[in-house]
Short mmCIF file of C-alpha atoms in Angstrom, two decimals:
data_model
loop_
_atom_site.label_atom_id
_atom_site.label_comp_id
_atom_site.label_asym_id
_atom_site.label_seq_id
_atom_site.Cartn_x
_atom_site.Cartn_y
_atom_site.Cartn_z
CA MET A 1 48.77 -14.32 20.63
CA TRP A 2 50.76 -16.33 18.12
CA THR A 3 49.15 -19.63 19.09
CA TRP A 4 45.80 -18.03 18.41
CA PHE A 5 47.05 -16.87 15.06
CA HIS A 6 48.31 -20.32 14.18
CA ARG A 7 45.05 -21.89 15.29
CA LEU A 8 43.17 -19.45 13.07
CA GLY A 9 45.23 -20.68 10.14
CA SER A 10 44.14 -24.26 10.62
CA PRO A 11 41.16 -25.16 8.42
CA PRO A 12 39.09 -27.20 10.93
CA TYR A 13 39.41 -24.52 13.62
CA PHE A 14 38.49 -21.78 11.16
CA TYR A 15 35.58 -23.83 9.86
CA ARG A 16 34.09 -24.16 13.34
CA LEU A 17 34.81 -20.53 14.27
CA ALA A 18 33.23 -19.27 11.06
CA GLY A 19 30.19 -21.47 11.59
CA TRP A 20 29.77 -19.99 15.04
CA LEU A 21 30.29 -16.39 13.85
CA VAL A 22 27.98 -16.41 10.83
CA PRO A 23 24.57 -16.26 12.63
CA TRP A 24 25.68 -13.48 14.95
CA LEU A 25 27.12 -11.42 12.10
CA ALA A 26 24.02 -12.04 10.01
CA VAL A 27 21.78 -10.66 12.77
CA LEU A 28 24.10 -7.67 13.20
CA CYS A 29 24.11 -7.07 9.43
CA ALA A 30 20.31 -7.22 9.20
CA GLY A 31 19.96 -4.83 12.13
CA LEU A 32 22.41 -2.32 10.70
CA MET A 33 20.85 -2.52 7.26
CA VAL A 34 17.33 -1.91 8.57
CA ALA A 35 18.57 1.02 10.66
CA GLY A 36 20.60 2.48 7.81
CA LEU A 37 17.83 2.10 5.24
CA TYR A 38 15.23 3.57 7.59
CA GLY A 39 17.52 6.49 8.34
CA GLY A 40 18.39 6.98 4.70
CA LEU A 41 15.04 6.40 3.01
CA VAL A 42 12.65 7.76 5.63
CA LEU A 43 14.36 10.05 8.13
CA ALA A 44 16.87 11.88 5.91
CA PRO A 45 15.43 14.97 4.21
CA PRO A 46 15.30 15.18 0.40
CA ASP A 47 18.24 16.90 -1.23
CA TYR A 48 17.60 20.52 -2.22
CA GLN A 49 19.01 19.91 -5.71
CA GLN A 50 18.46 16.25 -6.48
CA GLY A 51 15.18 15.72 -4.64
CA GLU A 52 14.48 12.15 -3.70
CA SER A 53 16.67 10.53 -6.31
CA TYR A 54 19.84 11.10 -4.34
CA ARG A 55 18.72 8.40 -1.90
CA ILE A 56 20.36 5.77 -4.06
CA ILE A 57 23.69 6.83 -2.54
CA PHE A 58 22.82 4.76 0.50
CA ILE A 59 23.33 1.71 -1.69
CA HIS A 60 25.65 3.10 -4.36
CA VAL A 61 28.37 4.67 -2.23
CA PRO A 62 28.82 1.77 0.21
CA SER A 63 29.00 -0.74 -2.64
CA ALA A 64 31.55 1.40 -4.49
CA TRP A 65 33.63 1.63 -1.32
CA MET A 66 33.34 -2.10 -0.80
CA SER A 67 34.35 -2.86 -4.37
CA LEU A 68 37.76 -1.31 -3.72
CA PHE A 69 38.04 -2.57 -0.16
CA VAL A 70 37.34 -6.18 -1.18
CA TYR A 71 39.94 -5.95 -3.94
CA MET A 72 42.48 -4.82 -1.35
CA VAL A 73 41.54 -7.68 0.98
CA MET A 74 41.78 -10.10 -1.94
CA ALA A 75 45.20 -8.85 -3.01
CA VAL A 76 46.65 -8.72 0.50
CA SER A 77 45.41 -12.16 1.49
CA GLY A 78 46.44 -13.43 -1.95
CA ALA A 79 49.95 -12.07 -1.32
CA ILE A 80 50.03 -13.69 2.13
CA GLY A 81 48.95 -16.98 0.61
CA PHE A 82 51.46 -16.62 -2.20
CA ILE A 83 54.43 -15.82 0.04
CA TRP A 84 53.79 -18.01 3.09
CA ARG A 85 51.61 -20.61 1.35
CA MET A 86 48.89 -20.30 3.95
CA LYS A 87 45.91 -22.28 2.79
CA LEU A 88 43.44 -20.13 4.64
CA ALA A 89 44.74 -16.90 3.07
CA GLU A 90 44.31 -18.47 -0.37
CA VAL A 91 40.75 -19.44 0.50
CA ILE A 92 39.97 -15.92 1.76
CA ALA A 93 41.41 -14.39 -1.42
CA THR A 94 39.58 -16.64 -3.86
CA SER A 95 36.30 -16.45 -1.92
CA SER A 96 36.51 -12.65 -1.93
CA ALA A 97 36.67 -12.36 -5.71
CA PRO A 98 33.01 -13.14 -6.57
CA ILE A 99 31.75 -11.03 -3.66
CA GLY A 100 33.87 -8.09 -4.75
CA ALA A 101 32.70 -8.49 -8.34
CA SER A 102 29.10 -8.40 -7.11
CA PHE A 103 29.72 -5.19 -5.16
CA THR A 104 31.34 -3.66 -8.24
CA PHE A 105 28.40 -4.72 -10.37
CA LEU A 106 25.96 -3.29 -7.85
CA ALA A 107 27.89 0.00 -7.79
CA LEU A 108 27.78 0.15 -11.60
CA ILE A 109 24.06 -0.62 -11.81
CA THR A 110 23.07 1.85 -9.09
CA GLY A 111 25.43 4.42 -10.58
CA SER A 112 23.82 4.20 -13.98
CA LEU A 113 20.30 4.20 -12.50
CA TRP A 114 21.24 7.37 -10.64
CA GLY A 115 22.73 8.76 -13.82
CA LYS A 116 19.37 8.58 -15.62
CA PRO A 117 17.65 11.37 -13.64
CA MET A 118 20.89 13.29 -13.05
CA TRP A 119 22.60 13.16 -16.43
CA GLY A 120 19.62 12.16 -18.55
CA THR A 121 21.34 8.98 -19.67
CA TYR A 122 22.15 5.63 -18.15
CA TRP A 123 25.79 5.67 -19.08
CA VAL A 124 28.32 8.45 -19.18
CA TRP A 125 32.05 7.83 -19.60
CA ASP A 126 32.55 9.48 -16.29
CA ALA A 127 35.93 8.87 -14.64
CA ARG A 128 34.54 6.95 -11.72
CA LEU A 129 32.10 4.83 -13.74
CA THR A 130 34.86 3.96 -16.19
CA SER A 131 37.36 2.93 -13.56
CA GLU A 132 34.65 0.96 -11.77
CA LEU A 133 33.92 -0.85 -15.04
CA LEU A 134 37.60 -1.69 -15.47
CA LEU A 135 37.69 -2.87 -11.87
CA LEU A 136 34.86 -5.26 -12.72
CA PHE A 137 36.95 -6.65 -15.59
CA LEU A 138 39.92 -7.09 -13.25
CA TYR A 139 37.70 -9.07 -10.88
CA LEU A 140 36.34 -11.17 -13.73
CA GLY A 141 39.90 -11.91 -14.86
CA VAL A 142 40.77 -13.23 -11.40
CA ILE A 143 37.61 -15.34 -11.27
CA ALA A 144 38.08 -16.71 -14.80
CA LEU A 145 41.70 -17.66 -14.23
CA TYR A 146 40.90 -19.29 -10.90
CA GLY A 147 38.11 -21.26 -12.51
CA ALA A 148 40.20 -22.38 -15.48
CA ILE A 149 43.01 -24.08 -13.55
CA GLU A 150 42.18 -27.56 -12.30
CA ASP A 151 44.53 -27.77 -9.34
CA LYS A 152 43.03 -25.29 -6.89
CA ARG A 153 46.27 -24.59 -5.05
CA VAL A 154 48.00 -23.67 -8.29
CA ALA A 155 44.90 -21.72 -9.31
CA ALA A 156 44.97 -19.73 -6.08
CA ARG A 157 48.61 -18.82 -6.62
CA ALA A 158 47.95 -17.73 -10.20
CA ALA A 159 44.91 -15.70 -9.12
CA ALA A 160 47.02 -14.08 -6.39
CA ILE A 161 49.52 -12.89 -9.01
CA VAL A 162 46.68 -11.37 -11.04
CA ALA A 163 45.31 -9.66 -7.95
CA MET A 164 48.71 -8.24 -7.02
CA VAL A 165 49.35 -6.99 -10.56
CA GLY A 166 45.88 -5.46 -10.45
CA VAL A 167 46.58 -3.63 -7.20
CA VAL A 168 49.66 -2.04 -8.70
CA ASN A 169 47.65 -1.05 -11.76
CA ILE A 170 44.47 0.22 -10.13
CA PRO A 171 45.93 3.64 -9.20
CA ILE A 172 47.50 3.97 -12.66
CA ILE A 173 44.22 3.08 -14.33
CA HIS A 174 42.27 5.38 -12.04
CA TYR A 175 44.44 8.43 -12.59
CA SER A 176 44.80 7.87 -16.31
CA VAL A 177 41.03 7.59 -16.64
CA GLU A 178 40.63 10.77 -14.61
CA TRP A 179 43.14 12.55 -16.86
CA TRP A 180 41.32 11.32 -19.96
CA ASN A 181 37.97 12.27 -18.52
CA THR A 182 38.88 15.83 -17.67
CA LEU A 183 40.17 16.32 -21.21
CA HIS A 184 37.31 14.74 -23.08
CA GLN A 185 34.22 15.46 -21.05
CA PRO A 186 32.75 18.90 -21.24
CA ALA A 187 32.35 20.50 -17.84
CA THR A 188 28.53 20.40 -18.03
CA ILE A 189 28.35 17.33 -15.80
CA THR A 190 27.66 18.30 -12.27
CA LYS A 191 29.96 16.73 -9.78
CA LEU A 192 27.92 14.41 -7.69
CA ASP A 193 29.96 14.28 -4.54
CA GLU A 194 28.77 16.94 -2.19
CA PRO A 195 31.61 18.93 -0.67
CA SER A 196 29.83 18.86 2.66
CA ILE A 197 27.15 16.42 3.60
CA ASP A 198 24.57 16.95 6.29
CA ALA A 199 24.71 14.73 9.37
CA SER A 200 21.16 13.48 8.72
CA MET A 201 22.47 11.96 5.47
CA LEU A 202 25.97 11.12 6.65
CA ILE A 203 24.93 8.96 9.62
CA PRO A 204 22.69 6.60 7.61
CA LEU A 205 25.42 6.44 4.96
CA LEU A 206 28.02 5.38 7.50
CA ILE A 207 25.62 2.86 9.03
CA MET A 208 25.01 1.43 5.57
CA ALA A 209 28.76 1.26 4.95
CA LEU A 210 29.17 -0.66 8.18
CA ALA A 211 26.27 -2.94 7.24
CA PHE A 212 27.91 -3.67 3.87
CA ASN A 213 31.15 -4.48 5.65
CA VAL A 214 29.43 -6.93 7.93
CA PHE A 215 27.57 -8.38 4.95
CA TYR A 216 30.90 -8.93 3.24
CA GLY A 217 32.09 -10.70 6.39
CA VAL A 218 29.07 -13.01 6.39
CA ALA A 219 29.29 -13.79 2.68
CA LEU A 220 33.05 -14.31 2.94
CA LEU A 221 32.77 -16.71 5.86
CA LEU A 222 30.02 -18.72 4.14
CA ARG A 223 31.99 -18.97 0.90
CA ALA A 224 35.22 -19.75 2.71
CA ARG A 225 33.51 -22.58 4.62
CA CYS A 226 32.26 -24.07 1.35
CA GLU A 227 35.62 -23.66 -0.32
CA LEU A 228 37.41 -25.26 2.62
CA LEU A 229 35.12 -28.29 2.59
CA GLN A 230 35.63 -28.69 -1.12
CA ARG A 231 39.39 -28.36 -0.95
CA GLU A 232 39.86 -30.50 2.12
CA ARG A 233 37.37 -33.16 1.08
CA ASN A 234 40.00 -35.88 1.40
CA SER A 235 41.24 -34.83 4.81
CA SER A 236 40.25 -36.61 8.00
CA TRP A 237 38.44 -33.70 9.65
CA VAL A 238 36.04 -33.26 6.76
CA ARG A 239 35.32 -36.97 6.65
CA GLU A 240 34.68 -36.96 10.34
CA LEU A 241 32.39 -33.97 9.99
CA VAL A 242 30.47 -35.43 7.09
CA GLY A 243 30.42 -38.93 8.50
CA ARG A 244 28.87 -37.86 11.75
CA GLN A 245 26.03 -35.93 10.19
CA PRO A 246 23.47 -37.68 8.03
CA ILE A 247 23.63 -36.22 4.53
CA MET B 1 79.91 -28.16 -18.65
CA SER B 2 81.30 -24.68 -18.95
CA GLN B 3 79.47 -21.93 -17.11
CA LEU B 4 77.98 -19.33 -19.38
CA SER B 5 78.07 -15.75 -18.14
CA THR B 6 74.66 -14.17 -17.67
CA SER B 7 75.17 -11.54 -20.34
CA ARG B 8 76.20 -14.19 -22.88
CA ALA B 9 73.22 -16.31 -21.91
CA CYS B 10 70.89 -13.37 -22.48
CA ALA B 11 72.44 -12.62 -25.84
CA ALA B 12 72.20 -16.26 -26.85
CA LEU B 13 68.54 -16.43 -25.81
CA LEU B 14 67.68 -13.29 -27.75
CA GLN B 15 69.54 -14.55 -30.81
CA ARG B 16 67.76 -17.89 -30.61
CA ASP B 17 64.33 -16.26 -30.32
CA LEU B 18 65.00 -13.95 -33.25
CA LEU B 19 66.29 -16.84 -35.36
CA LEU B 20 63.24 -18.94 -34.54
CA ALA B 21 60.94 -16.05 -35.40
CA PHE B 22 62.76 -15.43 -38.64
CA ARG B 23 62.37 -19.08 -39.63
CA ARG B 24 58.63 -18.85 -39.00
CA ARG B 25 57.98 -15.66 -40.87
CA ALA B 26 54.26 -16.34 -41.29
CA GLU B 27 53.86 -16.00 -37.53
CA ILE B 28 55.27 -12.49 -37.69
CA ALA B 29 53.18 -11.60 -40.72
CA ASN B 30 49.80 -12.74 -39.38
CA PRO B 31 49.35 -10.20 -36.56
CA LEU B 32 50.64 -7.53 -38.89
CA LEU B 33 48.09 -8.38 -41.57
CA PHE B 34 45.44 -8.47 -38.84
CA TYR B 35 46.54 -4.98 -37.78
CA ILE B 36 46.16 -3.61 -41.29
CA LEU B 37 42.86 -5.43 -41.83
CA VAL B 38 41.26 -4.13 -38.64
CA CYS B 39 42.12 -0.57 -39.60
CA ALA B 40 40.82 -1.09 -43.14
CA LEU B 41 37.58 -2.56 -41.77
CA PHE B 42 37.09 0.42 -39.48
CA ALA B 43 37.59 2.78 -42.38
CA ILE B 44 35.06 0.85 -44.47
CA GLY B 45 32.65 0.61 -41.53
CA ALA B 46 32.85 4.34 -40.96
CA GLY B 47 31.73 4.88 -44.55
CA ALA B 48 35.08 6.37 -45.60
CA ASP B 49 33.96 9.70 -44.22
CA VAL B 50 37.18 11.71 -44.15
CA GLN B 51 36.19 13.96 -41.28
CA LEU B 52 35.00 11.06 -39.13
CA LEU B 53 38.10 8.98 -39.92
CA ARG B 54 40.32 11.83 -38.88
CA GLU B 55 38.60 12.04 -35.55
CA ILE B 56 38.59 8.35 -34.71
CA GLY B 57 41.87 7.57 -36.52
CA PRO B 58 44.32 7.67 -33.59
CA GLY B 59 41.96 5.59 -31.46
CA VAL B 60 41.42 3.01 -34.20
CA VAL B 61 45.12 2.65 -34.96
CA TRP B 62 45.85 2.18 -31.27
CA VAL B 63 43.01 -0.25 -30.56
CA ALA B 64 44.10 -2.28 -33.57
CA ALA B 65 47.66 -2.25 -32.19
CA LEU B 66 46.36 -3.56 -28.84
CA LEU B 67 44.47 -6.36 -30.58
CA ALA B 68 47.40 -7.26 -32.83
CA THR B 69 49.69 -7.41 -29.79
CA LEU B 70 47.15 -9.58 -27.98
CA LEU B 71 47.07 -11.91 -30.97
CA SER B 72 50.84 -12.28 -31.05
CA LEU B 73 51.36 -12.56 -27.27
CA ASP B 74 50.90 -16.30 -27.11
CA ALA B 75 54.09 -16.74 -29.15
CA ILE B 76 56.27 -15.47 -26.27
CA PHE B 77 56.07 -18.68 -24.28
CA ARG B 78 53.78 -21.13 -26.09
CA SER B 79 56.25 -23.10 -28.20
CA ASP B 80 58.87 -23.05 -25.44
CA PHE B 81 56.26 -24.39 -23.06
CA ASP B 82 55.28 -27.15 -25.47
CA ASP B 83 58.81 -28.41 -26.12
CA GLY B 84 60.11 -28.04 -22.57
CA THR B 85 62.55 -25.19 -23.19
CA LEU B 86 60.77 -23.11 -20.60
CA GLU B 87 61.50 -25.61 -17.85
CA GLN B 88 65.16 -25.55 -18.79
CA LEU B 89 65.15 -21.75 -18.62
CA LEU B 90 63.64 -21.83 -15.13
CA LEU B 91 66.23 -24.38 -14.05
CA SER B 92 69.16 -22.37 -15.39
CA ALA B 93 71.59 -20.60 -13.10
CA HIS B 94 70.72 -17.16 -14.44
CA PRO B 95 68.08 -14.85 -12.94
CA VAL B 96 64.77 -15.83 -14.48
CA TRP B 97 63.42 -12.28 -14.63
CA LEU B 98 66.37 -11.29 -16.83
CA LEU B 99 65.74 -14.18 -19.21
CA VAL B 100 62.06 -13.24 -19.25
CA LEU B 101 63.01 -9.67 -20.08
CA MET B 102 65.10 -10.95 -23.00
CA LYS B 103 62.22 -13.07 -24.28
CA THR B 104 59.89 -10.08 -24.01
CA LEU B 105 62.39 -7.94 -25.88
CA GLY B 106 62.59 -10.58 -28.58
CA HIS B 107 58.81 -10.63 -28.82
CA TRP B 108 58.66 -6.86 -29.13
CA LEU B 109 61.32 -6.84 -31.85
CA VAL B 110 59.37 -9.28 -34.00
CA SER B 111 55.82 -8.16 -33.26
CA GLY B 112 55.91 -4.65 -31.78
CA LEU B 113 58.44 -3.04 -34.04
CA PRO B 114 56.70 -4.13 -37.29
CA LEU B 115 53.56 -2.32 -36.08
CA LEU B 116 55.63 0.85 -36.14
CA ILE B 117 56.80 0.15 -39.66
CA VAL B 118 53.30 -0.23 -41.10
CA ALA B 119 51.86 2.64 -39.03
CA PRO B 120 52.53 5.28 -41.74
CA LEU B 121 50.39 3.22 -44.13
CA LEU B 122 47.59 3.08 -41.57
CA ALA B 123 47.91 6.81 -40.96
CA GLN B 124 47.15 7.21 -44.67
CA PHE B 125 44.16 4.86 -44.36
CA MET B 126 42.83 6.96 -41.50
CA GLN B 127 43.48 10.26 -43.31
CA LEU B 128 45.68 11.32 -40.43
CA PRO B 129 47.21 14.75 -41.16
CA SER B 130 50.99 14.52 -41.56
CA GLY B 131 51.53 16.50 -38.35
CA GLY B 132 50.18 13.60 -36.32
CA LEU B 133 52.30 10.85 -37.83
CA GLY B 134 55.49 11.62 -35.91
CA VAL B 135 53.67 11.62 -32.57
CA LEU B 136 51.77 8.46 -33.51
CA LEU B 137 55.08 6.70 -34.20
CA LEU B 138 56.55 8.00 -30.96
CA THR B 139 53.59 6.75 -28.94
CA LEU B 140 53.84 3.36 -30.64
CA LEU B 141 57.57 3.26 -29.92
CA LEU B 142 57.01 4.02 -26.23
CA GLY B 143 53.73 2.16 -25.82
CA THR B 144 54.08 -1.20 -27.56
CA PRO B 145 57.01 -2.41 -25.37
CA THR B 146 54.78 -1.77 -22.35
CA LEU B 147 52.09 -3.87 -24.00
CA SER B 148 54.56 -6.73 -24.53
CA LEU B 149 55.81 -6.51 -20.94
CA ILE B 150 52.33 -6.54 -19.39
CA GLY B 151 51.16 -9.16 -21.84
CA ALA B 152 54.01 -11.47 -20.86
CA ILE B 153 52.52 -11.72 -17.35
CA GLY B 154 49.19 -12.79 -18.81
CA VAL B 155 50.76 -15.34 -21.15
CA ALA B 156 52.89 -16.77 -18.35
CA LEU B 157 49.73 -17.31 -16.30
CA THR B 158 47.68 -18.87 -19.09
CA VAL B 159 50.34 -20.82 -20.98
CA GLY B 160 49.41 -24.12 -19.34
CA LEU B 161 45.71 -23.77 -20.08
CA ARG B 162 43.93 -25.42 -22.95
CA ARG B 163 41.79 -22.42 -23.75
CA GLY B 164 43.92 -19.64 -22.40
CA GLY B 165 43.24 -17.16 -25.21
CA ILE B 166 39.98 -15.69 -24.00
CA ILE B 167 41.19 -15.50 -20.41
CA LEU B 168 44.37 -13.86 -21.62
CA SER B 169 42.38 -11.05 -23.21
CA LEU B 170 40.32 -10.61 -20.04
CA LEU B 171 43.48 -10.43 -17.92
CA VAL B 172 45.51 -8.17 -20.15
CA LEU B 173 43.20 -5.73 -21.92
CA PRO B 174 42.03 -3.79 -18.81
CA LEU B 175 45.68 -3.24 -17.93
CA TYR B 176 46.28 -1.79 -21.41
CA VAL B 177 43.83 1.04 -20.86
CA PRO B 178 46.31 3.62 -19.44
CA VAL B 179 48.63 3.15 -22.42
CA LEU B 180 45.69 3.53 -24.79
CA ILE B 181 44.51 6.69 -23.03
CA PHE B 182 47.85 8.49 -23.04
CA ALA B 183 48.82 7.40 -26.54
CA THR B 184 45.59 8.42 -28.26
CA ASP B 185 45.43 11.59 -26.22
CA ALA B 186 48.96 12.47 -27.33
CA VAL B 187 48.03 12.11 -31.00
CA HIS B 188 44.82 14.11 -30.60
CA THR B 189 46.63 16.83 -28.72
CA ALA B 190 49.42 16.99 -31.28
CA LEU B 191 46.83 17.40 -34.04
CA GLY B 192 45.49 20.36 -32.12
CA GLY B 193 48.96 21.91 -32.24
CA ILE B 194 49.61 21.60 -28.51
CA PRO B 195 52.87 20.15 -27.12
CA VAL B 196 52.55 16.55 -25.96
CA THR B 197 55.55 16.26 -23.65
CA ALA B 198 53.38 15.34 -20.67
CA GLN B 199 51.73 12.38 -22.41
CA LEU B 200 55.03 11.12 -23.78
CA LEU B 201 56.59 11.37 -20.33
CA PHE B 202 53.69 9.39 -18.88
CA LEU B 203 54.17 6.73 -21.56
CA SER B 204 57.90 6.58 -20.80
CA ALA B 205 57.18 6.33 -17.09
CA MET B 206 54.81 3.44 -17.68
CA LEU B 207 57.41 1.74 -19.86
CA THR B 208 60.18 1.99 -17.26
CA PHE B 209 57.77 0.94 -14.51
CA ALA B 210 56.62 -2.08 -16.52
CA ALA B 211 60.20 -2.98 -17.50
CA ALA B 212 61.23 -2.94 -13.84
CA LEU B 213 58.32 -4.88 -12.36
CA ALA B 214 56.61 -6.95 -15.07
CA PRO B 215 59.52 -9.42 -15.58
CA ILE B 216 59.46 -10.27 -11.86
CA ALA B 217 55.73 -10.95 -11.98
CA THR B 218 56.17 -12.93 -15.20
CA ALA B 219 58.91 -15.07 -13.64
CA ALA B 220 56.69 -15.77 -10.63
CA ALA B 221 53.78 -16.60 -12.93
CA LEU B 222 55.92 -19.00 -14.98
CA ARG B 223 56.94 -20.81 -11.79
CA VAL B 224 53.25 -21.18 -10.91
CA SER B 225 52.30 -22.37 -14.38
CA LEU B 226 55.06 -24.96 -14.49
CA SER B 227 54.57 -26.24 -10.95
#
């Protein structure tokens, strides 16, 4: 088991494995997404209160889940890279940041589009929208710091510190925003999360969540392959790889 | 070379930082003037409407305090980074997080504490009723050290960069939000005549939490920046 783990940590092995995995995962992702969207947009009945406009949850909720999940992956792999100096963990962490920021952005956009018919305005300082916005800034901080430092190994370590500090702060930020929100927002806003959700809506939602997870996997592997090539451009395996193929 | 005890080393570091700050008084004054100016500009921008100023006053004073802190943060490590003192600190036999804590304390004494001293003036600018002033000062007393502690992490990460300022604000300001929320909420609540123990306890909790963990993160960040 450990030899496999060590092999996984070696860049050339990971590069080949990722290259082999990507097409399969991409097919799986496309299949799940088609199934989830068909189930969500066509098969699921309209909501008795929100009509058709609730259907945006099939995009909004999975991307909001992913925005937090990717941050966790980024912080954990950043910590692994920081403590044990594993190159691959650093690559996973830094490649996750832009993907996570995109999920956060998608969650914000879909949230505000959903807010228009529900709240009558695109933006409300709702607790969840606000903490999602701050999460986006945390992601952008990681990306900006990583981009600003020339030496990518140093940059990855610095970005890992930011990610770890962020993970400690996310719960604090979330609960403080919730506290602030309950005090300042009048109770006229209807809570959007249904206490119980019908299976005809829940199943497509879960399928979409799975599809987003697989999509993250595909995007992560593609980015990590790129990042590895760029970082290891002076190593023998990359030269061999590039030398053999006509560019 | 005689071995200095850790407590003496900390005292010496703090004394040195305070002396250096005192010799460069303009550097202390600039963020302070900025603090006053921002509040004055808000009051002018709001059309000097007393009712409106009263409502946004606590928020404005606190946002201006965040910005003034942000402006002064660079001073924690910048000059020490430029002249090589920072490397000597990292090489010293004493725990780095403790030295970092001392430097942060020094920074708060010269840039956080003065904000408290001019706050009564700003409360006048913002037409804050006198009942709110005590709570405003308390929140500043409990909140600004947290800002310095969190800010030190950001400075330690960006000190080696040519244009670290804008990244520093991106790194640090989102982390300042909880302090801002509890502090302004405390002042608003106090103006409504409701006890604010909960908010003050939250601010104290954040301060102790930051004091315990931020120096460790700052020390790690300094090691990365100087590697």
